[in-house]
mmCIF file with all atom_site columns, C-alpha atoms in Angstrom:
data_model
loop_
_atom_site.group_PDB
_atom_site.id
_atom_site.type_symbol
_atom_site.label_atom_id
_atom_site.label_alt_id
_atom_site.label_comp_id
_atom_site.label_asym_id
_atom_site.label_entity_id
_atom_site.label_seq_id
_atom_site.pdbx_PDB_ins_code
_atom_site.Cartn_x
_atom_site.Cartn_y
_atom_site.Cartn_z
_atom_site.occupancy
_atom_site.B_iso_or_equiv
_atom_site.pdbx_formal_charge
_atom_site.auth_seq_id
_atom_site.auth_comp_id
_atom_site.auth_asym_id
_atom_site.auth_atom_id
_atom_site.pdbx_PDB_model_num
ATOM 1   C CA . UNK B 1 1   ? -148.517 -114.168 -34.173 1.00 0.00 ? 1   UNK B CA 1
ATOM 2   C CA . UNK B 1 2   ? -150.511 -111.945 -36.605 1.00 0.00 ? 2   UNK B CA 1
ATOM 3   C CA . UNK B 1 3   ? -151.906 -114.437 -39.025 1.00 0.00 ? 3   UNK B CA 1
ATOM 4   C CA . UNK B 1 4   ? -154.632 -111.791 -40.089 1.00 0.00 ? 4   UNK B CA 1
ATOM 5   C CA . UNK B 1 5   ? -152.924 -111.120 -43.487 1.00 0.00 ? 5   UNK B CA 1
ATOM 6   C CA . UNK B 1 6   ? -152.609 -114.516 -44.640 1.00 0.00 ? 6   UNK B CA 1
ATOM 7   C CA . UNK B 1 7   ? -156.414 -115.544 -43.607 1.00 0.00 ? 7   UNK B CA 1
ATOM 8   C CA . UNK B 1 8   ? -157.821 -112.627 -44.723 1.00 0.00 ? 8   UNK B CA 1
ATOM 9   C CA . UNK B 1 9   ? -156.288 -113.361 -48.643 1.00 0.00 ? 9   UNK B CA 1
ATOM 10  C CA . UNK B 1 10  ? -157.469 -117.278 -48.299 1.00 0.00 ? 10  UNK B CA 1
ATOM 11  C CA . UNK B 1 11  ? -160.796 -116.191 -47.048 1.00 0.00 ? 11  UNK B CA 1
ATOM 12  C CA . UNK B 1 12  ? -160.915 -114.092 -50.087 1.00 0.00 ? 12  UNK B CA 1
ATOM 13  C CA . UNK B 1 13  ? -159.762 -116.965 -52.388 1.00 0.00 ? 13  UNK B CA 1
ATOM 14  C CA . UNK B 1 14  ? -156.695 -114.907 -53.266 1.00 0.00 ? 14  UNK B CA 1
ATOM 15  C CA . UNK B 1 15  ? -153.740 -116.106 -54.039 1.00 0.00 ? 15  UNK B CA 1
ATOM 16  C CA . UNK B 1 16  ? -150.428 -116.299 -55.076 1.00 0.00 ? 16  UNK B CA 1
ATOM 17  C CA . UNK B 1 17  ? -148.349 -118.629 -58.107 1.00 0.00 ? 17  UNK B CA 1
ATOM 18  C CA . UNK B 1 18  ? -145.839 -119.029 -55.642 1.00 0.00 ? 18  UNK B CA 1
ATOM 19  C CA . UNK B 1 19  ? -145.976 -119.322 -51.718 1.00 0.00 ? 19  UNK B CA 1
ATOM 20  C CA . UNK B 1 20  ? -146.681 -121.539 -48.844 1.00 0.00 ? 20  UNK B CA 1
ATOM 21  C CA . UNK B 1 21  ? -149.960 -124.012 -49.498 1.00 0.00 ? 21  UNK B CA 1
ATOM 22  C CA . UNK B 1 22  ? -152.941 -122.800 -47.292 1.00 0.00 ? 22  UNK B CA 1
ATOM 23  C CA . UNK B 1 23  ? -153.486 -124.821 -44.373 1.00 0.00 ? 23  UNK B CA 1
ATOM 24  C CA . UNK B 1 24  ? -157.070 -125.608 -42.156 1.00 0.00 ? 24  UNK B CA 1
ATOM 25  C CA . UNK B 1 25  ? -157.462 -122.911 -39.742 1.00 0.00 ? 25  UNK B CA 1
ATOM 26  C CA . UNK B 1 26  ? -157.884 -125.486 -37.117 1.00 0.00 ? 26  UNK B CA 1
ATOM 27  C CA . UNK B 1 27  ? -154.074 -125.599 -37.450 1.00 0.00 ? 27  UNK B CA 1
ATOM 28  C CA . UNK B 1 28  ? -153.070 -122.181 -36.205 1.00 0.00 ? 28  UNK B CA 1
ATOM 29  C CA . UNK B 1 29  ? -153.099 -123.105 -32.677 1.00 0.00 ? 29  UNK B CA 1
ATOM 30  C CA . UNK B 1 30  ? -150.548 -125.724 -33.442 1.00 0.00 ? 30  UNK B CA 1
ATOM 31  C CA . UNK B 1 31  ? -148.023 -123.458 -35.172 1.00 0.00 ? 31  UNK B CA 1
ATOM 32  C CA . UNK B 1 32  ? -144.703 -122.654 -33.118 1.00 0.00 ? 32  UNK B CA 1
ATOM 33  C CA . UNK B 1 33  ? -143.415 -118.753 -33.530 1.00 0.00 ? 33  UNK B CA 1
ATOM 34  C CA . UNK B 1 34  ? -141.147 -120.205 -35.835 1.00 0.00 ? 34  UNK B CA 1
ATOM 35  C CA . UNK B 1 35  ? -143.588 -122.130 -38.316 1.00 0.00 ? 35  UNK B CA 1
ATOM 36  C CA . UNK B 1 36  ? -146.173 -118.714 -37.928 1.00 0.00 ? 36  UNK B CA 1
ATOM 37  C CA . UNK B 1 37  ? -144.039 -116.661 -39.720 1.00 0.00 ? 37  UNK B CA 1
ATOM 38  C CA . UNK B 1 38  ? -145.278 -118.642 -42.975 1.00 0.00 ? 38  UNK B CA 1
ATOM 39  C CA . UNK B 1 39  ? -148.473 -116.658 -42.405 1.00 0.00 ? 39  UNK B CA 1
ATOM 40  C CA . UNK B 1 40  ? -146.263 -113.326 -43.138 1.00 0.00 ? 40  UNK B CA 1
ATOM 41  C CA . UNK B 1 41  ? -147.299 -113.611 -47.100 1.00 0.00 ? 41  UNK B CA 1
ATOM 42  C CA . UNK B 1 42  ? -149.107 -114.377 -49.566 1.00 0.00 ? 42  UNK B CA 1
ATOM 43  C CA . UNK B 1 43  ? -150.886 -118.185 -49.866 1.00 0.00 ? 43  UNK B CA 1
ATOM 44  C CA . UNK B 1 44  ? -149.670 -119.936 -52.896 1.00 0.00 ? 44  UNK B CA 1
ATOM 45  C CA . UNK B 1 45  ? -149.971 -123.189 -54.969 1.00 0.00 ? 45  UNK B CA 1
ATOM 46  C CA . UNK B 1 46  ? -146.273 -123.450 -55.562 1.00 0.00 ? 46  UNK B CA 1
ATOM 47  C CA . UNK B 1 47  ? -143.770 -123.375 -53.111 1.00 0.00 ? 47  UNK B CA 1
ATOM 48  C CA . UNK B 1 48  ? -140.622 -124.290 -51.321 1.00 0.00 ? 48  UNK B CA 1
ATOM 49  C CA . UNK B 1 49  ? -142.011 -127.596 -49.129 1.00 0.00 ? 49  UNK B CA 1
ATOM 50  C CA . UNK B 1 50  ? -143.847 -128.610 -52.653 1.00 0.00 ? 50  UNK B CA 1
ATOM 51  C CA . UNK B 1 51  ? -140.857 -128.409 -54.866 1.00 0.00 ? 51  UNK B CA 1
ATOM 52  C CA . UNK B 1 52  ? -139.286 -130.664 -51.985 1.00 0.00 ? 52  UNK B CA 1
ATOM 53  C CA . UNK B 1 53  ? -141.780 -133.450 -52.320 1.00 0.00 ? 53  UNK B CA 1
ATOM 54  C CA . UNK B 1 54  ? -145.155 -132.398 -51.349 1.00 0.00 ? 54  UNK B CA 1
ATOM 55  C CA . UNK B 1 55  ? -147.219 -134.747 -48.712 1.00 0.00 ? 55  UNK B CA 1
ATOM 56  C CA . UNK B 1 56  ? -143.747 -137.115 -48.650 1.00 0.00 ? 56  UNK B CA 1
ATOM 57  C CA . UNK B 1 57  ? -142.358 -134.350 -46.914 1.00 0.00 ? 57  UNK B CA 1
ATOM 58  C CA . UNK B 1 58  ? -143.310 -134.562 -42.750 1.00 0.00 ? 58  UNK B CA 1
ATOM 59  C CA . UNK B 1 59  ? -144.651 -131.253 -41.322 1.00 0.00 ? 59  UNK B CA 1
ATOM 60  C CA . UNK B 1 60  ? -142.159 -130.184 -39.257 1.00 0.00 ? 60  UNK B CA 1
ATOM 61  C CA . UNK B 1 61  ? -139.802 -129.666 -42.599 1.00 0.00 ? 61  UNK B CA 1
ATOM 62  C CA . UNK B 1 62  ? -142.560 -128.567 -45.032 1.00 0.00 ? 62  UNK B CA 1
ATOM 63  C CA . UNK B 1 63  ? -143.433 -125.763 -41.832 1.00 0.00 ? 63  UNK B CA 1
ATOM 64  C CA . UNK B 1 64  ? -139.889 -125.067 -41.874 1.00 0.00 ? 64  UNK B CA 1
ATOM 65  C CA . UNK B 1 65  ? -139.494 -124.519 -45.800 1.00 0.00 ? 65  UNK B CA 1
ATOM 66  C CA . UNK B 1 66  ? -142.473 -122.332 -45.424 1.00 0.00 ? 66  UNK B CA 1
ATOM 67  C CA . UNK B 1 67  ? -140.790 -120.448 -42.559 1.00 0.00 ? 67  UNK B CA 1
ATOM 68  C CA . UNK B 1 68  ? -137.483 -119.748 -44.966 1.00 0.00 ? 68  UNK B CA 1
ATOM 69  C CA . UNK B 1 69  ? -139.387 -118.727 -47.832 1.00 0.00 ? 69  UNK B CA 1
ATOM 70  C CA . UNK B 1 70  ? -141.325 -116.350 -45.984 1.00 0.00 ? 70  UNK B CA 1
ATOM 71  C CA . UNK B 1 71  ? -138.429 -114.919 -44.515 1.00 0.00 ? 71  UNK B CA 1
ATOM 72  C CA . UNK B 1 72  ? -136.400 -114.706 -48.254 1.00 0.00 ? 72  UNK B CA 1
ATOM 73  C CA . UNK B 1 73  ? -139.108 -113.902 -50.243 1.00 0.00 ? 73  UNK B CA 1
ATOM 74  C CA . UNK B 1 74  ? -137.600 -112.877 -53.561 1.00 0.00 ? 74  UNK B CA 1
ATOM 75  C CA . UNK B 1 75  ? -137.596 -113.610 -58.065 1.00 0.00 ? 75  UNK B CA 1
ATOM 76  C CA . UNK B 1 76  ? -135.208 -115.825 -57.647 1.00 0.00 ? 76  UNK B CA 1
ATOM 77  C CA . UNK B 1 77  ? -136.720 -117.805 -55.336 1.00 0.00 ? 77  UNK B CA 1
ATOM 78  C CA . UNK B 1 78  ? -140.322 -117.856 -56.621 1.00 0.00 ? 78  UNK B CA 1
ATOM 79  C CA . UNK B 1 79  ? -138.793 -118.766 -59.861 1.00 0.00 ? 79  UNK B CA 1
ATOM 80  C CA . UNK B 1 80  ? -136.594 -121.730 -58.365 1.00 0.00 ? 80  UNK B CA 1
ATOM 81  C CA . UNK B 1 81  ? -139.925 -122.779 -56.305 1.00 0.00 ? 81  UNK B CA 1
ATOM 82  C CA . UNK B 1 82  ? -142.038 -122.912 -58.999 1.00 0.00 ? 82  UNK B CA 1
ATOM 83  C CA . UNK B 1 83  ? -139.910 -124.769 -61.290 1.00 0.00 ? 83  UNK B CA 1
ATOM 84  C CA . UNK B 1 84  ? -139.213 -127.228 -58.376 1.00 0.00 ? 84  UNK B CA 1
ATOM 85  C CA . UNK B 1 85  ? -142.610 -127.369 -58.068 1.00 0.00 ? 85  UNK B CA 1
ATOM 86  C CA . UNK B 1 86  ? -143.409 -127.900 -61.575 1.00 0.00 ? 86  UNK B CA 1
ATOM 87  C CA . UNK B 1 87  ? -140.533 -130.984 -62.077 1.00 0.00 ? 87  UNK B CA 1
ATOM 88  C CA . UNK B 1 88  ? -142.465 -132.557 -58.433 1.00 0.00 ? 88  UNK B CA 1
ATOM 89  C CA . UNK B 1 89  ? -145.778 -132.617 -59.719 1.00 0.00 ? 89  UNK B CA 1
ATOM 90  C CA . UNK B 1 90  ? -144.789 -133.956 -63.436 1.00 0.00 ? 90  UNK B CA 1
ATOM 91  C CA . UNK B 1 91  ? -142.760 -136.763 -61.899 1.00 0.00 ? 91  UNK B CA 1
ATOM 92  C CA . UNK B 1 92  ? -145.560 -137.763 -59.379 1.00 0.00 ? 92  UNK B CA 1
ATOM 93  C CA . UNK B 1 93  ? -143.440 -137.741 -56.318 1.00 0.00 ? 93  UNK B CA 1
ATOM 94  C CA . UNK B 1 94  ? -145.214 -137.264 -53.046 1.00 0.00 ? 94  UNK B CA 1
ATOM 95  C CA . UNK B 1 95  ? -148.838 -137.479 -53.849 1.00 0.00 ? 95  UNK B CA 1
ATOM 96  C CA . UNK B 1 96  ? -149.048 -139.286 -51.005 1.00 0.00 ? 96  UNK B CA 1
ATOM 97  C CA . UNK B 1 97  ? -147.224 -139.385 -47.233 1.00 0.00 ? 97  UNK B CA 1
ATOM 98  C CA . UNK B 1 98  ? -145.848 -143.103 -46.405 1.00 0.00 ? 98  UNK B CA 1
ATOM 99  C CA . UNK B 1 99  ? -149.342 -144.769 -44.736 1.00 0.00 ? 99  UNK B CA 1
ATOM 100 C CA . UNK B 1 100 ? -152.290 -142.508 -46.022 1.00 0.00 ? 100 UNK B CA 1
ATOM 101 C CA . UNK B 1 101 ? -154.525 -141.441 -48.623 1.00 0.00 ? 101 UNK B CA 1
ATOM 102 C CA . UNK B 1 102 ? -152.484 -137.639 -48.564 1.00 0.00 ? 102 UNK B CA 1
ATOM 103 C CA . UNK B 1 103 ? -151.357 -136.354 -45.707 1.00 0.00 ? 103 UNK B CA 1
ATOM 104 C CA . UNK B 1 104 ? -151.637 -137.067 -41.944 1.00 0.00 ? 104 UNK B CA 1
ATOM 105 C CA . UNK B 1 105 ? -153.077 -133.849 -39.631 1.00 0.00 ? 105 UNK B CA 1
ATOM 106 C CA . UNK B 1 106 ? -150.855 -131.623 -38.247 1.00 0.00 ? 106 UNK B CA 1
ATOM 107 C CA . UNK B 1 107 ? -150.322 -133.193 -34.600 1.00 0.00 ? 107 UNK B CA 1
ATOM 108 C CA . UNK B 1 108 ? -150.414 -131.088 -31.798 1.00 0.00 ? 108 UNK B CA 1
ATOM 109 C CA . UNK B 1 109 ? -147.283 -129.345 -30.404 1.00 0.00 ? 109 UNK B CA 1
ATOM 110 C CA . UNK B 1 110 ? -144.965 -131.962 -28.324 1.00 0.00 ? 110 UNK B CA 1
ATOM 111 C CA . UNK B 1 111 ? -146.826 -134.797 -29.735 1.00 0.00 ? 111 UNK B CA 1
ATOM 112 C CA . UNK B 1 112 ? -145.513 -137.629 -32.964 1.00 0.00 ? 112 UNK B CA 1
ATOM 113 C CA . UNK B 1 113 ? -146.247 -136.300 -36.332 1.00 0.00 ? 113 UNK B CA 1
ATOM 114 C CA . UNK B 1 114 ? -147.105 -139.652 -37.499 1.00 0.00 ? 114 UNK B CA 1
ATOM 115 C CA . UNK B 1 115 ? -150.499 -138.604 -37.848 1.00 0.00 ? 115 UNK B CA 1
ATOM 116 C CA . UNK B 1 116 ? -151.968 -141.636 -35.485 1.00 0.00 ? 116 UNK B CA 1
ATOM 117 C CA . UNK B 1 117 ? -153.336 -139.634 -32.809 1.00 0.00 ? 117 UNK B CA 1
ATOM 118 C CA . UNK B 1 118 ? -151.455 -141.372 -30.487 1.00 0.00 ? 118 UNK B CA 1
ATOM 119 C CA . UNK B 1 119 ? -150.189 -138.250 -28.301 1.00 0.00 ? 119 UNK B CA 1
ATOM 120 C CA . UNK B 1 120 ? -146.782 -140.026 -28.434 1.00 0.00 ? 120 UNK B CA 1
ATOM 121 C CA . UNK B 1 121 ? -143.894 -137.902 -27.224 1.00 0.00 ? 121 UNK B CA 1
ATOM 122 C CA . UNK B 1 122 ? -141.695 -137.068 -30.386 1.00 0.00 ? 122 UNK B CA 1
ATOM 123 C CA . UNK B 1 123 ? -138.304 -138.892 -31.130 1.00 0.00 ? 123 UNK B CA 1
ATOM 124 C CA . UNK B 1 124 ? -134.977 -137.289 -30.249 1.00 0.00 ? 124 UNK B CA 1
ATOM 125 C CA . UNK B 1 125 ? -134.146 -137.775 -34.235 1.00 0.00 ? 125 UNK B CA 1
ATOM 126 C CA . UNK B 1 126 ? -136.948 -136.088 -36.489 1.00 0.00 ? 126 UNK B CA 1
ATOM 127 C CA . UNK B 1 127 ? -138.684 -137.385 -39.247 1.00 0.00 ? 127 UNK B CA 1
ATOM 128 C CA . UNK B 1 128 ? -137.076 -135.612 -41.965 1.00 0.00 ? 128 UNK B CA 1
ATOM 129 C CA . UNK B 1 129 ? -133.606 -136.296 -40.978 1.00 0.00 ? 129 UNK B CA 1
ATOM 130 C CA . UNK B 1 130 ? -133.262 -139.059 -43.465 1.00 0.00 ? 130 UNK B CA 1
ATOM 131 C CA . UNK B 1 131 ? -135.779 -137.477 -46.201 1.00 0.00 ? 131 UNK B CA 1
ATOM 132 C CA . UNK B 1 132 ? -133.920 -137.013 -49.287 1.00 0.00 ? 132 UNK B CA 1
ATOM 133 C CA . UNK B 1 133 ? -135.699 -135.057 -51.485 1.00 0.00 ? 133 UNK B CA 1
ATOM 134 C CA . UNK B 1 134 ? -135.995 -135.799 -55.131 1.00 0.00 ? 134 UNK B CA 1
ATOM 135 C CA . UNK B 1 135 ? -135.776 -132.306 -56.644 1.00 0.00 ? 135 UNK B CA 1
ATOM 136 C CA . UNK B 1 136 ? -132.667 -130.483 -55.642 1.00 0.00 ? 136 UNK B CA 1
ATOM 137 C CA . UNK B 1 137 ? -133.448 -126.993 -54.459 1.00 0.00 ? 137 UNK B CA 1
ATOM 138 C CA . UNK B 1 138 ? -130.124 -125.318 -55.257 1.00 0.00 ? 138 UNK B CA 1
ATOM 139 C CA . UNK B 1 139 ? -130.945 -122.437 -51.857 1.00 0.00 ? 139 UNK B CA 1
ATOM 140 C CA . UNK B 1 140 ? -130.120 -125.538 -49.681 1.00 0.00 ? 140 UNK B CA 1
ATOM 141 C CA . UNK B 1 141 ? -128.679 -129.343 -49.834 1.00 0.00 ? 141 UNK B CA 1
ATOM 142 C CA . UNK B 1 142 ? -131.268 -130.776 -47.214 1.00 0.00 ? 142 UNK B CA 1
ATOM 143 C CA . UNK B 1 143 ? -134.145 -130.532 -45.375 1.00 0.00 ? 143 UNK B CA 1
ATOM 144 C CA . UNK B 1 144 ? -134.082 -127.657 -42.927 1.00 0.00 ? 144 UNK B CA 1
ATOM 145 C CA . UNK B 1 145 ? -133.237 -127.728 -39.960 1.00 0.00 ? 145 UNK B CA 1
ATOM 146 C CA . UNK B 1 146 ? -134.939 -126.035 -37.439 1.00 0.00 ? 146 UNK B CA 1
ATOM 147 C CA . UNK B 1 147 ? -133.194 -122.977 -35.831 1.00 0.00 ? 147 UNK B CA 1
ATOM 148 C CA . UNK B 1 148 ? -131.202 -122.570 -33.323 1.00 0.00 ? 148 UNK B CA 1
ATOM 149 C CA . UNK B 1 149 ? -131.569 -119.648 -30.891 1.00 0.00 ? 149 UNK B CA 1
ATOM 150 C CA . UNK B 1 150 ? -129.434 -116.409 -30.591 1.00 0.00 ? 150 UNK B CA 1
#
Protein backbone atom coordinates (compact mmCIF):
# COMPACT_ATOMS: atom_id res chain seq x y z
CA UNK A 1 0.00 0.00 0.00
CA UNK A 2 1.74 3.32 -0.88
CA UNK A 3 -0.18 5.81 1.16
CA UNK A 4 2.84 8.32 0.83
CA UNK A 5 0.94 10.57 -1.67
CA UNK A 6 -2.10 11.04 0.20
CA UNK A 7 -0.19 11.81 3.71
CA UNK A 8 2.23 13.78 2.31
CA UNK A 9 -0.76 16.41 0.77
CA UNK A 10 -2.70 16.21 4.39
CA UNK A 11 0.52 16.80 6.16
CA UNK A 12 0.83 19.76 3.97
CA UNK A 13 -2.80 20.90 4.61
CA UNK A 14 -3.49 20.47 0.90
CA UNK A 15 -6.37 19.62 -0.42
CA UNK A 16 -8.86 18.95 -2.75
CA UNK A 17 -12.94 20.36 -3.30
CA UNK A 18 -13.68 16.98 -4.03
CA UNK A 19 -12.22 13.57 -2.70
CA UNK A 20 -12.21 11.13 0.08
CA UNK A 21 -12.30 12.96 3.81
CA UNK A 22 -8.82 12.57 5.52
CA UNK A 23 -8.74 10.04 8.07
CA UNK A 24 -6.30 9.69 11.58
CA UNK A 25 -3.20 8.07 10.59
CA UNK A 26 -3.70 5.68 13.36
CA UNK A 27 -6.14 4.16 10.83
CA UNK A 28 -3.81 3.00 8.10
CA UNK A 29 -3.01 -0.18 9.69
CA UNK A 30 -6.66 -1.01 9.64
CA UNK A 31 -7.23 -0.42 5.92
CA UNK A 32 -7.77 -3.69 3.70
CA UNK A 33 -5.94 -3.49 0.00
CA UNK A 34 -9.22 -2.70 -1.09
CA UNK A 35 -10.16 0.40 1.22
CA UNK A 36 -6.09 1.66 0.64
CA UNK A 37 -6.61 2.47 -2.68
CA UNK A 38 -8.61 5.67 -1.33
CA UNK A 39 -5.11 6.90 -0.46
CA UNK A 40 -4.35 6.89 -4.45
CA UNK A 41 -5.56 10.81 -4.61
CA UNK A 42 -6.04 13.73 -3.52
CA UNK A 43 -7.81 14.39 0.25
CA UNK A 44 -10.98 16.27 -0.13
CA UNK A 45 -13.93 17.85 1.80
CA UNK A 46 -16.51 16.60 -0.62
CA UNK A 47 -16.93 13.29 -1.69
CA UNK A 48 -18.68 10.14 -2.66
CA UNK A 49 -19.31 8.49 1.15
CA UNK A 50 -20.38 12.32 2.15
CA UNK A 51 -22.88 12.88 -0.56
CA UNK A 52 -24.22 9.36 0.74
CA UNK A 53 -24.86 10.50 4.26
CA UNK A 54 -21.76 11.36 6.02
CA UNK A 55 -21.14 9.75 9.73
CA UNK A 56 -24.81 7.80 9.10
CA UNK A 57 -22.96 5.94 6.70
CA UNK A 58 -20.87 2.72 8.58
CA UNK A 59 -17.18 2.48 7.52
CA UNK A 60 -17.04 -0.38 5.67
CA UNK A 61 -19.41 1.50 2.86
CA UNK A 62 -18.01 5.05 3.28
CA UNK A 63 -14.23 2.98 2.73
CA UNK A 64 -15.83 1.44 -0.11
CA UNK A 65 -17.26 4.75 -1.79
CA UNK A 66 -13.83 6.07 -1.25
CA UNK A 67 -12.33 2.99 -2.93
CA UNK A 68 -14.74 3.62 -6.25
CA UNK A 69 -14.07 7.14 -6.46
CA UNK A 70 -10.52 6.71 -6.35
CA UNK A 71 -10.60 4.23 -8.89
CA UNK A 72 -13.15 6.57 -11.37
CA UNK A 73 -11.81 9.68 -10.66
CA UNK A 74 -13.31 11.99 -13.25
CA UNK A 75 -15.66 15.85 -13.93
CA UNK A 76 -18.44 14.11 -13.85
CA UNK A 77 -18.02 12.57 -10.85
CA UNK A 78 -16.47 15.38 -8.77
CA UNK A 79 -19.32 17.39 -10.00
CA UNK A 80 -22.08 14.71 -8.99
CA UNK A 81 -20.04 14.35 -5.50
CA UNK A 82 -20.00 17.68 -4.72
CA UNK A 83 -23.47 18.48 -5.43
CA UNK A 84 -24.43 15.31 -3.40
CA UNK A 85 -22.42 16.62 -0.97
CA UNK A 86 -23.75 20.01 -0.99
CA UNK A 87 -27.80 18.74 -0.87
CA UNK A 88 -26.31 16.28 2.48
CA UNK A 89 -24.94 18.95 4.37
CA UNK A 90 -27.97 21.59 3.68
CA UNK A 91 -30.50 18.97 4.70
CA UNK A 92 -28.55 17.96 7.92
CA UNK A 93 -28.53 14.29 7.31
CA UNK A 94 -25.84 12.31 9.02
CA UNK A 95 -24.20 14.69 11.36
CA UNK A 96 -24.20 12.10 13.51
CA UNK A 97 -23.80 7.93 13.37
CA UNK A 98 -26.89 6.13 15.28
CA UNK A 99 -25.35 6.12 19.20
CA UNK A 100 -22.56 8.89 19.23
CA UNK A 101 -21.56 12.34 19.28
CA UNK A 102 -20.05 11.76 15.28
CA UNK A 103 -18.64 8.88 14.39
CA UNK A 104 -17.45 5.64 16.06
CA UNK A 105 -13.41 4.66 15.37
CA UNK A 106 -12.58 2.66 12.71
CA UNK A 107 -12.52 -0.96 14.42
CA UNK A 108 -9.84 -3.13 13.74
CA UNK A 109 -9.88 -5.62 10.81
CA UNK A 110 -12.23 -8.83 11.66
CA UNK A 111 -13.71 -7.05 14.50
CA UNK A 112 -17.78 -5.17 14.77
CA UNK A 113 -17.78 -1.72 13.43
CA UNK A 114 -20.12 -0.68 16.04
CA UNK A 115 -17.54 1.34 17.47
CA UNK A 116 -17.86 -0.39 21.19
CA UNK A 117 -14.57 -1.86 21.40
CA UNK A 118 -15.95 -4.97 21.98
CA UNK A 119 -13.60 -7.12 19.53
CA UNK A 120 -16.89 -8.81 18.48
CA UNK A 121 -16.59 -10.98 15.40
CA UNK A 122 -18.57 -9.15 12.52
CA UNK A 123 -22.13 -10.30 11.36
CA UNK A 124 -22.58 -12.45 8.26
CA UNK A 125 -25.03 -9.41 7.00
CA UNK A 126 -23.12 -5.93 7.08
CA UNK A 127 -24.14 -2.85 8.41
CA UNK A 128 -24.93 -1.02 5.39
CA UNK A 129 -27.03 -3.59 3.83
CA UNK A 130 -30.19 -1.89 4.88
CA UNK A 131 -28.71 1.87 4.72
CA UNK A 132 -30.72 3.75 2.35
CA UNK A 133 -29.20 6.73 1.57
CA UNK A 134 -31.03 9.98 1.33
CA UNK A 135 -29.31 11.60 -1.66
CA UNK A 136 -29.43 9.47 -4.74
CA UNK A 137 -26.04 9.20 -6.35
CA UNK A 138 -27.12 8.53 -9.94
CA UNK A 139 -23.23 6.28 -10.52
CA UNK A 140 -25.02 3.63 -8.32
CA UNK A 141 -28.60 2.65 -6.65
CA UNK A 142 -27.04 1.40 -3.24
CA UNK A 143 -24.44 1.17 -1.02
CA UNK A 144 -21.46 -0.67 -2.43
CA UNK A 145 -20.80 -3.67 -2.15
CA UNK A 146 -17.60 -4.88 -1.55
CA UNK A 147 -15.81 -6.76 -4.42
CA UNK A 148 -15.67 -9.84 -5.37
CA UNK A 149 -12.41 -11.46 -6.53
CA UNK A 150 -11.25 -12.36 -10.14
Amino acid sequence: MDEAPQLINVLRGEMSLVGPRPLPLAYLPRYTLRQATRLRVRPGLAGLAQSHGRNAVPWDARLEWDARYAEAVSLRCDLMAALGTLGVLLSGHGVTAPGHATMPELARPGTRDDGTGSGAPKPRVSDHDNFVPKVAFPLADSPPAAPTSR
